[in-house]
Short mmCIF file of C-alpha atoms in Angstrom, two decimals:
data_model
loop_
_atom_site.label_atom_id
_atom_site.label_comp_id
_atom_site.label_asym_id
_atom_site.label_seq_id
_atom_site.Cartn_x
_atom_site.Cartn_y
_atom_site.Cartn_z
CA UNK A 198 14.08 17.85 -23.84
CA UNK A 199 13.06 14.41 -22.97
CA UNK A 200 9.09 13.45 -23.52
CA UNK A 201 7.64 12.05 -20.65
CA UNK A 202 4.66 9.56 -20.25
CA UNK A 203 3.03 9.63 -16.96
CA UNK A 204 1.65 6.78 -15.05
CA UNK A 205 -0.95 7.51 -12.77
CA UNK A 206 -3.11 6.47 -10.02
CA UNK A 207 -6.62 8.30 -9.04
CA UNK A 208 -6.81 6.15 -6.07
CA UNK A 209 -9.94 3.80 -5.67
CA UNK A 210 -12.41 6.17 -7.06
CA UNK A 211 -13.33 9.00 -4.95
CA UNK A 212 -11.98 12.60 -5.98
CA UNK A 213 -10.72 13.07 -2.38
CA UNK A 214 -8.47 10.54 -3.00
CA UNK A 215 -6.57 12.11 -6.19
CA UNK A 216 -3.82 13.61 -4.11
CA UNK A 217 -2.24 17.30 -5.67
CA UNK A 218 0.42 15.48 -8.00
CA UNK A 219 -2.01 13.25 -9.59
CA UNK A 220 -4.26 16.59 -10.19
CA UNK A 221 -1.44 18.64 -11.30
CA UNK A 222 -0.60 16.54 -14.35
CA UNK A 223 -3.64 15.44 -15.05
CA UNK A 224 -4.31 19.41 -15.11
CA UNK A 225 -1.25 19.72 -17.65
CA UNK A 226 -2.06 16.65 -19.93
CA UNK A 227 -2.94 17.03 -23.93
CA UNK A 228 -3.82 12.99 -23.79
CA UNK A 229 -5.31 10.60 -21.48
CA UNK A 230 -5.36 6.78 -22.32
CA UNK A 231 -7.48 4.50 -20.37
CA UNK A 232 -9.93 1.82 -19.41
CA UNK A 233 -13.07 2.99 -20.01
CA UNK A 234 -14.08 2.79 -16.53
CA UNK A 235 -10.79 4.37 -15.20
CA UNK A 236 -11.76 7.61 -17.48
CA UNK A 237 -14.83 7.48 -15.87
CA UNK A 238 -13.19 8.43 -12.67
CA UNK A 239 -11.26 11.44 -13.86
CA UNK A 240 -12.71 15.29 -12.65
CA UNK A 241 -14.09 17.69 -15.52
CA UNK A 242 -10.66 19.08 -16.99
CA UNK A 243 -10.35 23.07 -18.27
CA UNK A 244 -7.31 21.51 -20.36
CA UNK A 245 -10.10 19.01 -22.31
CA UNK A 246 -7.04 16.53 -22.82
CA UNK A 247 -8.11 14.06 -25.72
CA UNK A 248 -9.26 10.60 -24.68
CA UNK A 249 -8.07 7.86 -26.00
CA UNK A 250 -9.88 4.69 -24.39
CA UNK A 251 -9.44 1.30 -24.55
CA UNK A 252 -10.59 -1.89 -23.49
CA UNK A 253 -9.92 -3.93 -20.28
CA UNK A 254 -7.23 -6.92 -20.90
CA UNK A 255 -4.96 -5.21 -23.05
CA UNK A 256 -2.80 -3.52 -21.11
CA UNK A 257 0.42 -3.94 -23.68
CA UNK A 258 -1.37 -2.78 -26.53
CA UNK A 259 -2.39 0.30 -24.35
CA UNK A 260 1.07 0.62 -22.70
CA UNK A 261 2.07 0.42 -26.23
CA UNK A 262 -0.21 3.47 -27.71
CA UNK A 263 0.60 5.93 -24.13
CA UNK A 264 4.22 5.64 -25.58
CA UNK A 265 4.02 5.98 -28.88
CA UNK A 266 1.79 9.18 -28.14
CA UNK A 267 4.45 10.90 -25.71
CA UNK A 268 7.24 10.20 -28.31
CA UNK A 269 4.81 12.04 -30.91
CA UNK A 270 5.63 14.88 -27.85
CA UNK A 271 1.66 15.09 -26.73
CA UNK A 272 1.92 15.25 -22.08
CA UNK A 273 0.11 11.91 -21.98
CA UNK A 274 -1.31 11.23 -18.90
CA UNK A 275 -2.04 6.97 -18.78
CA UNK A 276 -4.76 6.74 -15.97
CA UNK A 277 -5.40 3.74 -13.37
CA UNK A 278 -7.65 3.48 -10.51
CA UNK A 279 -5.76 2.84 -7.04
CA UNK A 280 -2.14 2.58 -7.59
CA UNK A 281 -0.33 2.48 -11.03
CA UNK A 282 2.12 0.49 -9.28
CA UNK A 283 0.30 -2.33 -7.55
CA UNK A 284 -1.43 -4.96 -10.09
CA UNK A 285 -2.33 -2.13 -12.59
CA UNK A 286 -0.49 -0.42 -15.62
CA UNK A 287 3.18 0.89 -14.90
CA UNK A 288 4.34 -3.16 -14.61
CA UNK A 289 3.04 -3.60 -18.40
CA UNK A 290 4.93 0.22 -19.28
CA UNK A 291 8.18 -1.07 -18.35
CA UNK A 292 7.78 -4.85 -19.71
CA UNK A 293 7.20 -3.33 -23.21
CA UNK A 294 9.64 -1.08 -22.27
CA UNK A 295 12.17 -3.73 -21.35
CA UNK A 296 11.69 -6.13 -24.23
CA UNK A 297 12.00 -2.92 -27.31
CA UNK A 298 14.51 -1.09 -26.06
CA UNK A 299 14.77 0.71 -29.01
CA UNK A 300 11.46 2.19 -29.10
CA UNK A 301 10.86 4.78 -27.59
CA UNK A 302 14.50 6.17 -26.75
CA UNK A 303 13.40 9.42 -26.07
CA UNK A 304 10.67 9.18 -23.36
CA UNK A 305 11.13 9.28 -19.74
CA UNK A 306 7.97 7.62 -17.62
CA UNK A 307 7.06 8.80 -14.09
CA UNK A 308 5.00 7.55 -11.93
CA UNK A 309 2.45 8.80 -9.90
CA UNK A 310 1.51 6.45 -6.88
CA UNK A 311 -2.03 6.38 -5.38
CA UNK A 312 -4.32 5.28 -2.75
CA UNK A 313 -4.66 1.36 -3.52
CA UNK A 314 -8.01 -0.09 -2.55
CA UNK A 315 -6.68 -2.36 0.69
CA UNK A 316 -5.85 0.74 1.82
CA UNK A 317 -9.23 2.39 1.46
CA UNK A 318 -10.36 -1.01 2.53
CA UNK A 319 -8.72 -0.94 5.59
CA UNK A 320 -9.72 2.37 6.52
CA UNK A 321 -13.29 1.93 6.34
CA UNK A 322 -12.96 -0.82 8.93
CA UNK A 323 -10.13 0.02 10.94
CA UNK A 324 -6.31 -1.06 10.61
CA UNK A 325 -6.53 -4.78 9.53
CA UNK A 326 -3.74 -3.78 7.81
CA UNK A 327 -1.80 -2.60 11.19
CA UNK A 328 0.97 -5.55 11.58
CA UNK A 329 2.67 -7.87 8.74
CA UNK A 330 0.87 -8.45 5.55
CA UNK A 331 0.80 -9.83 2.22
CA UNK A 332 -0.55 -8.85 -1.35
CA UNK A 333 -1.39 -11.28 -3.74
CA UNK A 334 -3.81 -11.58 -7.08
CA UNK A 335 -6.22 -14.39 -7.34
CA UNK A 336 -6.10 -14.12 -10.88
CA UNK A 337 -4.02 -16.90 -12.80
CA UNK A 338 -4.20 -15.54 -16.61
CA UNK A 339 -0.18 -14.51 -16.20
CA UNK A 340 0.58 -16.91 -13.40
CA UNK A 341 0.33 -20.43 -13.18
CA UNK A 342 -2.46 -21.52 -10.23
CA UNK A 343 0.18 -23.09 -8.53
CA UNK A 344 2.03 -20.10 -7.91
CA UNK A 345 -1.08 -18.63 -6.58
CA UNK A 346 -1.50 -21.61 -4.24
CA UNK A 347 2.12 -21.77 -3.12
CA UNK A 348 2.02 -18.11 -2.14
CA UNK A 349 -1.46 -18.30 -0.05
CA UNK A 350 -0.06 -21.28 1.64
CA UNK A 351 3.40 -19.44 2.54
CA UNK A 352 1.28 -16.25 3.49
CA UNK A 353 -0.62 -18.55 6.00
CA UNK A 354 2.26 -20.30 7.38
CA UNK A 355 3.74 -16.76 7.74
CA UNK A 356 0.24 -15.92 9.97
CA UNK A 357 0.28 -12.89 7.82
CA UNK A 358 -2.82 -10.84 6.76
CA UNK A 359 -3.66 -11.04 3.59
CA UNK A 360 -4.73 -8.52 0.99
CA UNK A 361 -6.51 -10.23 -2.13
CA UNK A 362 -7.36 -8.29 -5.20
CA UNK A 363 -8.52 -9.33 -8.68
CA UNK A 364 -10.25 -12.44 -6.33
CA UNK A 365 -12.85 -13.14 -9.03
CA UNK A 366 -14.37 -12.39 -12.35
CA UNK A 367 -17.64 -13.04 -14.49
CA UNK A 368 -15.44 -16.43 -16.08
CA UNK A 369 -13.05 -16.55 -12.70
CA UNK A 370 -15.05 -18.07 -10.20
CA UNK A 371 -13.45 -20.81 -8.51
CA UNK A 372 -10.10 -18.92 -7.46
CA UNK A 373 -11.46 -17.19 -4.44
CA UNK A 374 -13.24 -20.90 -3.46
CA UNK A 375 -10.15 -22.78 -3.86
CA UNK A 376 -8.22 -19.94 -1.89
CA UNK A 377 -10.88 -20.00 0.83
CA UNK A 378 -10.67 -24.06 1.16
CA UNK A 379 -6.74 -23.51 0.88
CA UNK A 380 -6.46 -20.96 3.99
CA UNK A 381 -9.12 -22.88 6.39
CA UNK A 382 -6.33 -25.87 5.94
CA UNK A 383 -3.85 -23.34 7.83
CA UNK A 384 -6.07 -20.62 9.53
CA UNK A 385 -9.00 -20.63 11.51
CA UNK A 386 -11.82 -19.92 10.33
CA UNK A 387 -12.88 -17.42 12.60
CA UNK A 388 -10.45 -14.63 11.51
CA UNK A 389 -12.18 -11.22 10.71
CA UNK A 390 -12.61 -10.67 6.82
CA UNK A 391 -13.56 -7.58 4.90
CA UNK A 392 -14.71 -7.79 1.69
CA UNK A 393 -14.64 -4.03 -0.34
CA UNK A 394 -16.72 -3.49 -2.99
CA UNK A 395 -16.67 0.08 -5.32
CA UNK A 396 -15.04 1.80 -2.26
CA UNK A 397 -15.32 5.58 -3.01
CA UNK A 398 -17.87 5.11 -5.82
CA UNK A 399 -21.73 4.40 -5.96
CA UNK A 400 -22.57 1.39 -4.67
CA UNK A 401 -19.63 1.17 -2.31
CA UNK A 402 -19.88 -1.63 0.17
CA UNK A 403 -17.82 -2.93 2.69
CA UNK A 404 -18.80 -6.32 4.72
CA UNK A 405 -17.31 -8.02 7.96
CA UNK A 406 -17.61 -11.26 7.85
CA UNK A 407 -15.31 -14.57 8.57
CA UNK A 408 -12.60 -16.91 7.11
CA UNK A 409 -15.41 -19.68 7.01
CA UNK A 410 -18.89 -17.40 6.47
CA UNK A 411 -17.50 -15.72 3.21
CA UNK A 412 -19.90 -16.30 0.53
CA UNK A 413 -18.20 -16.46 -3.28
CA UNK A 414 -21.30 -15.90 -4.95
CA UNK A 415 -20.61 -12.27 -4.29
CA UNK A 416 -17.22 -11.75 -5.13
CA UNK A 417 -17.04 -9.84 -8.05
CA UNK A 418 -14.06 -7.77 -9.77
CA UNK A 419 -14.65 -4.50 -8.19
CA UNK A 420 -13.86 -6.75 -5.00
CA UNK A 421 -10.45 -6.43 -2.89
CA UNK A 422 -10.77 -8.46 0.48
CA UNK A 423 -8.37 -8.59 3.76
CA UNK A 424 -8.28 -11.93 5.49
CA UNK A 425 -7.19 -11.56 8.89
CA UNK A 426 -3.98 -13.04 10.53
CA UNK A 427 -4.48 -15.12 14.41
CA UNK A 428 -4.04 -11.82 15.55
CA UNK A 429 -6.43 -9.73 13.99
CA UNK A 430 -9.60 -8.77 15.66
CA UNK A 431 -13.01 -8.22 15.58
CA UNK A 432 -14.56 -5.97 18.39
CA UNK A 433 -17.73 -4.22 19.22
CA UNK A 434 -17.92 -1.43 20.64
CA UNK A 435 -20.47 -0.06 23.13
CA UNK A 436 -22.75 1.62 20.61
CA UNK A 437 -23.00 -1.53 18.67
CA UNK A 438 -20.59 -0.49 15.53
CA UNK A 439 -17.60 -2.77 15.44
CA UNK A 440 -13.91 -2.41 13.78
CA UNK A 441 -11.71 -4.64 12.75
CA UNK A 442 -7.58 -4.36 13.85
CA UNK A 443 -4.46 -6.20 13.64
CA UNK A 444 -2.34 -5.23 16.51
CA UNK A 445 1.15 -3.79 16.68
CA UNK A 446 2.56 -6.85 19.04
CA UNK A 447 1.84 -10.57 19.01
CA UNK A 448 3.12 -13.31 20.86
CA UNK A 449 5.95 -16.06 19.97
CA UNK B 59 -23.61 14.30 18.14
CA UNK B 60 -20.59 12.01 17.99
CA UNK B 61 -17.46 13.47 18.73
CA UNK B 62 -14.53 12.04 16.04
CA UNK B 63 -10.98 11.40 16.37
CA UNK B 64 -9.25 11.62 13.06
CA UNK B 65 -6.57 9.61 12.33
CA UNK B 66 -4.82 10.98 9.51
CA UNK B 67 -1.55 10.12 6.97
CA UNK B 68 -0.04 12.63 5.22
CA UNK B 69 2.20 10.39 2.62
CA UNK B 70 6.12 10.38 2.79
CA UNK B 71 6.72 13.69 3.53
CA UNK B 72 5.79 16.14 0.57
CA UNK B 73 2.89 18.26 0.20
CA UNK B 74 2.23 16.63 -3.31
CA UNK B 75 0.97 13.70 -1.62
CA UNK B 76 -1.11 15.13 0.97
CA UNK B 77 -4.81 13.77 -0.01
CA UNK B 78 -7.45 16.36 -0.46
CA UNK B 79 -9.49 14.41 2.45
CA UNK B 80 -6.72 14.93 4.51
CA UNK B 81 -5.79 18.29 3.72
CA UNK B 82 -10.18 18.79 4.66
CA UNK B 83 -9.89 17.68 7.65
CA UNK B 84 -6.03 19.42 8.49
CA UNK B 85 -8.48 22.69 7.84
CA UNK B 86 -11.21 21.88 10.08
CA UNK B 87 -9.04 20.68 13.11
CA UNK B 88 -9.21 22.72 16.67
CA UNK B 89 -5.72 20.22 18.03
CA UNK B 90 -3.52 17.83 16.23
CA UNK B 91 -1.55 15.33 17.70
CA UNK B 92 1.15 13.98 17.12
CA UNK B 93 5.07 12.68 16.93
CA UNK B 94 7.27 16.14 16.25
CA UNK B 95 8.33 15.02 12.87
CA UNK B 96 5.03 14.31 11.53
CA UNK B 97 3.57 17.54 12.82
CA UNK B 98 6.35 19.87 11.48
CA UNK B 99 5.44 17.83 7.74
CA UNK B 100 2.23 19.73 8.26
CA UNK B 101 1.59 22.67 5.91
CA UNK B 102 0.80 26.06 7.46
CA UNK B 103 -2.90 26.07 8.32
CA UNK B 104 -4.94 28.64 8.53
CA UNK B 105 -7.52 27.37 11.25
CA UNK B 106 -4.01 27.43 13.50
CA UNK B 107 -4.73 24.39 15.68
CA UNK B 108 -3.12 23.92 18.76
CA UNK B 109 -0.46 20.86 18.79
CA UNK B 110 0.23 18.57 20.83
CA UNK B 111 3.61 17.41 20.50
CA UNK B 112 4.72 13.61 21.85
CA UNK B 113 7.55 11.55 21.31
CA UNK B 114 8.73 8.64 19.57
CA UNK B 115 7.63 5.56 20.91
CA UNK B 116 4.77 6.41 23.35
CA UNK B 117 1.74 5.79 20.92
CA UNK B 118 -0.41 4.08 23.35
CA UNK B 119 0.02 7.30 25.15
CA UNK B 120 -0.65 9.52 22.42
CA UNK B 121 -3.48 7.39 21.24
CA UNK B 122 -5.06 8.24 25.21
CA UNK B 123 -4.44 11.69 24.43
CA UNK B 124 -6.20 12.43 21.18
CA UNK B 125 -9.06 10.04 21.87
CA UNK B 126 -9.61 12.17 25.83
CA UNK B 127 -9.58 15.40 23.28
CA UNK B 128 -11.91 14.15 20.86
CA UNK B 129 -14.07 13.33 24.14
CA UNK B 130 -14.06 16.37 25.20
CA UNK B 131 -15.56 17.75 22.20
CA UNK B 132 -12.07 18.91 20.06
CA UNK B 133 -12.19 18.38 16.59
CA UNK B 134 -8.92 16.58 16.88
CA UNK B 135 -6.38 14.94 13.97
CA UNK B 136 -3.80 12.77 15.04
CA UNK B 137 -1.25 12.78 12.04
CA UNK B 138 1.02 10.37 11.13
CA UNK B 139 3.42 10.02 7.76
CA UNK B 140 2.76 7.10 5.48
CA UNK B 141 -0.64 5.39 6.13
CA UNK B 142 -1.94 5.61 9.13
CA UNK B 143 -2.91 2.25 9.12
CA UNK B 144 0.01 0.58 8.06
CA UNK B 145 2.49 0.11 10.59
CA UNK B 146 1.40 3.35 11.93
CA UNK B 147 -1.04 4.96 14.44
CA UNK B 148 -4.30 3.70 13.64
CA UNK B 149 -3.54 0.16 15.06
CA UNK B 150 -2.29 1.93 18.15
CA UNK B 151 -5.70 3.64 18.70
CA UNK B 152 -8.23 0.46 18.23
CA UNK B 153 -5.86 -0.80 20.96
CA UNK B 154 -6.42 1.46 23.35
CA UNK B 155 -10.21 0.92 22.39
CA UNK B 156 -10.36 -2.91 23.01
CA UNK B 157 -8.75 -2.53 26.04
CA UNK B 158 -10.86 -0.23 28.09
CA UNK B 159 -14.60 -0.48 25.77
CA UNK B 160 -16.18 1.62 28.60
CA UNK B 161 -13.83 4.71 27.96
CA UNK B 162 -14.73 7.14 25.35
CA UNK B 163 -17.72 5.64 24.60
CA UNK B 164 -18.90 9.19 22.45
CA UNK B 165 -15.70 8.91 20.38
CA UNK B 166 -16.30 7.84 16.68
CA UNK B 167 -12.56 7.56 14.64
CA UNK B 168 -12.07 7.68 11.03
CA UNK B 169 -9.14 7.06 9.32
CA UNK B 170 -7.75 9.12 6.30
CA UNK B 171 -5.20 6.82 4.39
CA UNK B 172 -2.46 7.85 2.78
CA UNK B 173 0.73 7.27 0.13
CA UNK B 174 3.10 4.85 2.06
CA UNK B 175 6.56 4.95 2.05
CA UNK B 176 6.91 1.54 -0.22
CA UNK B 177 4.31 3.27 -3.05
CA UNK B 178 6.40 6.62 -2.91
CA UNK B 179 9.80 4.43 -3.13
CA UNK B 180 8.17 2.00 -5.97
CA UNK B 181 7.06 5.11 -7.92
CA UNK B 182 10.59 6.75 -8.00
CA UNK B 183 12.44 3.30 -9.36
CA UNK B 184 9.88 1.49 -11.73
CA UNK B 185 7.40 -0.65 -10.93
CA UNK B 186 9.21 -3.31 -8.32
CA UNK B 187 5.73 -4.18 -6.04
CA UNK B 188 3.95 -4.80 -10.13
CA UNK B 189 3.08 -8.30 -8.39
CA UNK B 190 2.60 -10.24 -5.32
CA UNK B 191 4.15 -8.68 -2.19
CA UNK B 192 4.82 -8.98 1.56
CA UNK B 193 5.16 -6.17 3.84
CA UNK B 194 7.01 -6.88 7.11
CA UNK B 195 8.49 -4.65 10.20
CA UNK B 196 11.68 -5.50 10.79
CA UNK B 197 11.42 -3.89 14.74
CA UNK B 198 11.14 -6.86 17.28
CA UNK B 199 10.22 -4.18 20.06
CA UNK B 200 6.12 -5.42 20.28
CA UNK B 201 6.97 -8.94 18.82
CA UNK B 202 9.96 -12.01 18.86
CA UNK B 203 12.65 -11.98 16.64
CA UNK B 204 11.54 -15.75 16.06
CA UNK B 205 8.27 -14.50 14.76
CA UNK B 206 9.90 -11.87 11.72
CA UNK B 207 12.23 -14.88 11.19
CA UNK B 208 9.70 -16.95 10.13
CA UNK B 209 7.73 -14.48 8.40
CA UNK B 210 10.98 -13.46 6.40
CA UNK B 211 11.26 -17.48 5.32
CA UNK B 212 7.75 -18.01 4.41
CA UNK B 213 8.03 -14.55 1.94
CA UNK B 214 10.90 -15.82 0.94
CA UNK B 215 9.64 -19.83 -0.22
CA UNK B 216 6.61 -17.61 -1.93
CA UNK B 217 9.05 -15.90 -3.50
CA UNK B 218 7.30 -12.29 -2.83
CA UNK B 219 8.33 -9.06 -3.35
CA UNK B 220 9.39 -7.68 -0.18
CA UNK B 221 8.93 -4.57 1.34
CA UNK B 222 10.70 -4.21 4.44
CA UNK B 223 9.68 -0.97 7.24
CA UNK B 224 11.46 -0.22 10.12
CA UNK B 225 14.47 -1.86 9.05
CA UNK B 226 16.77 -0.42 11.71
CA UNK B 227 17.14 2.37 14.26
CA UNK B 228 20.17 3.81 16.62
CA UNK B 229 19.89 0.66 19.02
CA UNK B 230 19.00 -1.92 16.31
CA UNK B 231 21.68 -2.57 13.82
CA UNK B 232 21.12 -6.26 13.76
CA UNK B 233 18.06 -6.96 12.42
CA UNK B 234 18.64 -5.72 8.98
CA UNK B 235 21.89 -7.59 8.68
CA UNK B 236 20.26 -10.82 10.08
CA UNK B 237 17.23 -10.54 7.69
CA UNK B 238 19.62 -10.04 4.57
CA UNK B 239 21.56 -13.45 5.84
CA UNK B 240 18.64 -15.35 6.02
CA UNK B 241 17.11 -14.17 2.44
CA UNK B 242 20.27 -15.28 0.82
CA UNK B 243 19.59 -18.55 1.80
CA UNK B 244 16.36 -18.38 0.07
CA UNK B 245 16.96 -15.97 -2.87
CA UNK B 246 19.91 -14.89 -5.49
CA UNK B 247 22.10 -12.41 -4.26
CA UNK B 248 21.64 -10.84 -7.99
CA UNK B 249 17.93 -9.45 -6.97
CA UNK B 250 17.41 -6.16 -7.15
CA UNK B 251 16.78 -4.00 -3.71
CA UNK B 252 15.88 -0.28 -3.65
CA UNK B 253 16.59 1.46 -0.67
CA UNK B 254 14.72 4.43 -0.38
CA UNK B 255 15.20 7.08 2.29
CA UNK B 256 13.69 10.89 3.14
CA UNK B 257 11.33 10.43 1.06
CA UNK B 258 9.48 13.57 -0.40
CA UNK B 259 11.56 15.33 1.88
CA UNK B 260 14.92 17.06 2.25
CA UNK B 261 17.48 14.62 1.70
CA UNK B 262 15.93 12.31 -0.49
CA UNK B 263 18.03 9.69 -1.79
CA UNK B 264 16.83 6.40 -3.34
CA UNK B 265 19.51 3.80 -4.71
CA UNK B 266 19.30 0.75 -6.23
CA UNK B 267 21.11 -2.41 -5.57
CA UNK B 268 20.91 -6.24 -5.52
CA UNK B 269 20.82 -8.07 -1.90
CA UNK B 270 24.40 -9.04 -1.80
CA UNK B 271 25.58 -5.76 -1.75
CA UNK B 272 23.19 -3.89 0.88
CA UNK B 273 25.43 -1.99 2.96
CA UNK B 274 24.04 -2.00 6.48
CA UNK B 275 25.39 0.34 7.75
CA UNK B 276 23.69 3.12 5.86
CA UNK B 277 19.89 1.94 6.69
CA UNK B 278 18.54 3.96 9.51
CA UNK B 279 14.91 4.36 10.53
CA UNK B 280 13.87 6.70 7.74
CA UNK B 281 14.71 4.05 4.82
CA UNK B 282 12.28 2.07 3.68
CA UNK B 283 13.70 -1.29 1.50
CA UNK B 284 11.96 -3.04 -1.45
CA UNK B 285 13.68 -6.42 -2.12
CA UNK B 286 12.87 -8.07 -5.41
CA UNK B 287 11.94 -11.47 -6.05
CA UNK B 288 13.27 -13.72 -8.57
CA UNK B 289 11.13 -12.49 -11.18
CA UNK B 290 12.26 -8.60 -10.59
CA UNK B 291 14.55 -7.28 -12.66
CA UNK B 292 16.53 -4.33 -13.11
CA UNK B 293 16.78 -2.86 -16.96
CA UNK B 294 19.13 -0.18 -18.03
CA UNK B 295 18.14 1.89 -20.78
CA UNK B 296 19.78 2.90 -24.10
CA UNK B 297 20.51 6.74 -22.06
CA UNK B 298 22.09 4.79 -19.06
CA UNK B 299 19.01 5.26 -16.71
CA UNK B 300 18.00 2.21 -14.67
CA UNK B 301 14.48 0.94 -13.72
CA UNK B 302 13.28 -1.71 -11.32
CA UNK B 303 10.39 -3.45 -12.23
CA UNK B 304 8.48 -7.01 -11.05
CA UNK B 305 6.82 -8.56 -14.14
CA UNK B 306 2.64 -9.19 -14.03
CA UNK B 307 3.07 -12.66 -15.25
CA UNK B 308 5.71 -15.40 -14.02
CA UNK B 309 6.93 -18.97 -14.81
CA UNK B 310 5.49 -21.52 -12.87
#
């Protein structure tokens, strides 16, 4: 029987966000490998699976260790936050995977798919997310800047909303300016933002704000923020709370 | 007290994915609305709430419906499948809010995200949205052809991932065909496309292909597509299995 490594996403923190799947192997596992801080996130397990963490930034190395530990036939369970598939771990499982492809001939990897923070985000606020949209990471250690840049400035010629994760680190701090400066070129600056901050863990915060009132000083790695297309709205209701919305139809 | 209209998304289709907030507030519900499909995806409950079935294609109407409920003090769920707030009811309901701000003025909503169909599709080939993405509706019922055209360009000079809903129905056979013309322009023929349909449900099939060879004719409203960019590549292992995967980094 083949050995299987499973990829997995907890969703962006909160436990009523693991859906049954995720629980069930995480229920069934003999090994978890991890960030630190991913760990963190999993539920007490009766199974006591053996933890094997590492450290942010080496996501090879770790994709590396998950499968040599499911070809040594343990049910490893390789943990992310949000969803393994979007900017987090299964990419780096199938890159090693792709450039040995004799390693590993026996092990099968599945993945498990999760709530991804935009979409927590989003529903915090409403349904920015409700029409056309794009997804795109600020960060430019893998990717050239320009690739960043050419990809904001197609998003905003598109008029799409945009979904921006890894906007900013403690070293990365002039990405999310030189995006902001980038998108006022194309978009007006009055477009609804949210900016999402530990969403379903302490010290969750989510903001409204603008295109041209967003303040990079508190950007920060735990951040994911939707940028709203022409379209998308702000609107208050009579009690005072607001929401924000991209609607189903636009015009030519 | 507030009254609150939830608006809820189950995931694709099987009970796997079904969130434990959702599946909380699925138990505490007195009505759910919704679109037949979604409501028979609904486990057995055993609060029994009452349902109110609508059709396809009269959201605004069923949005109306659940948010007069709500008012009048039902603990009310409108389900969808997917995310409710992408490309789904959510958007529909802050709608219906903007436009008349002095109607249901007691009615608080929260929305319950959930696994969308291009997570659930990514998850069964590889990793193909492992990088920057755009997420268009093909339907040009609430907005002009011209406007996905350009949209479809724009993703295209980024050279996103694209994940493509609502790619056809009964009436509209065109779209899909026009949208794969106007890639090719952009994009090799050689990319890889998964074409995922039924998800989590009876009849799931999920097949991989590049964009020259789509067949149109087999895309209906329950497939959801995932077009690769050039960086996404499709890898056969040494036991003849494929995966699908978009690289983190790229060349500039």
């Amino acid at each position: 029987m083949a050995h299987i490594l499973t990829v997995l996403g907890l969703g962006p923190g909160a436990r009523e966000w693991i859906t049954p799947e995720a629980s069930e192997a995480l229920g069934a596992a003999s090994d978890l490998v991890g960030y630190r801080t991913y760990l963190d996130l999993v539920p007490e397990l009766k199974n006591t699976p053996r933890r094997h963490v590492s450290g942010n930034r080496v996501e090879i190395k770790r994709a590396r260790e998950a499968l040599d530990l499911a070809a040594s036939g343990k049910r490893v369970v390789l943990v992310t936050s949000g969803d393994p598939g979007i900017f987090a771990m299964a990419s780096a499982v199938y890159e090693v995977l792709e450039k040995e492809p004799s390693s590993w001939p026996g092990v099968d990897v599945r993945i498990i798919p999760g709530i991804s923070a935009m979409q927590a985000a989003a529903a915090r606020v409403g349904a920015p997310l409700g029409h056309d949209f794009c997804v795109i990471s600020l960060s430019d250690i893998r990717k050239p800047w320009e690739v960043v840049e050419n990809r904001l400035v197609h998003a905003a010629r598109g008029d799409f909303v945009l979904a921006l994760y890894n906007p900013a680190s403690k070293t990365r701090r002039e990405q999310i300016k030189k995006a902001i400066t980038l998108l006022l070129e194309h978009r007006s600056g009055a477009v609804p933002v949210v900016i999402a901050q530990n969403l379903g863990r302490a010290g969750e915060q989510v903001l409204i704000t603008r295109l041209d009132k967003i303040d990079p000083d508190i950007i920060d790695m735990r951040t994911v923020l939707i940028i709203g297309s022409s379209q998308s709205r702000e609107v208050e209701r009579a009690d005072g709370s607001c929401f924000v919305y991209s609607p189903r139809s636009c015009g030519g």
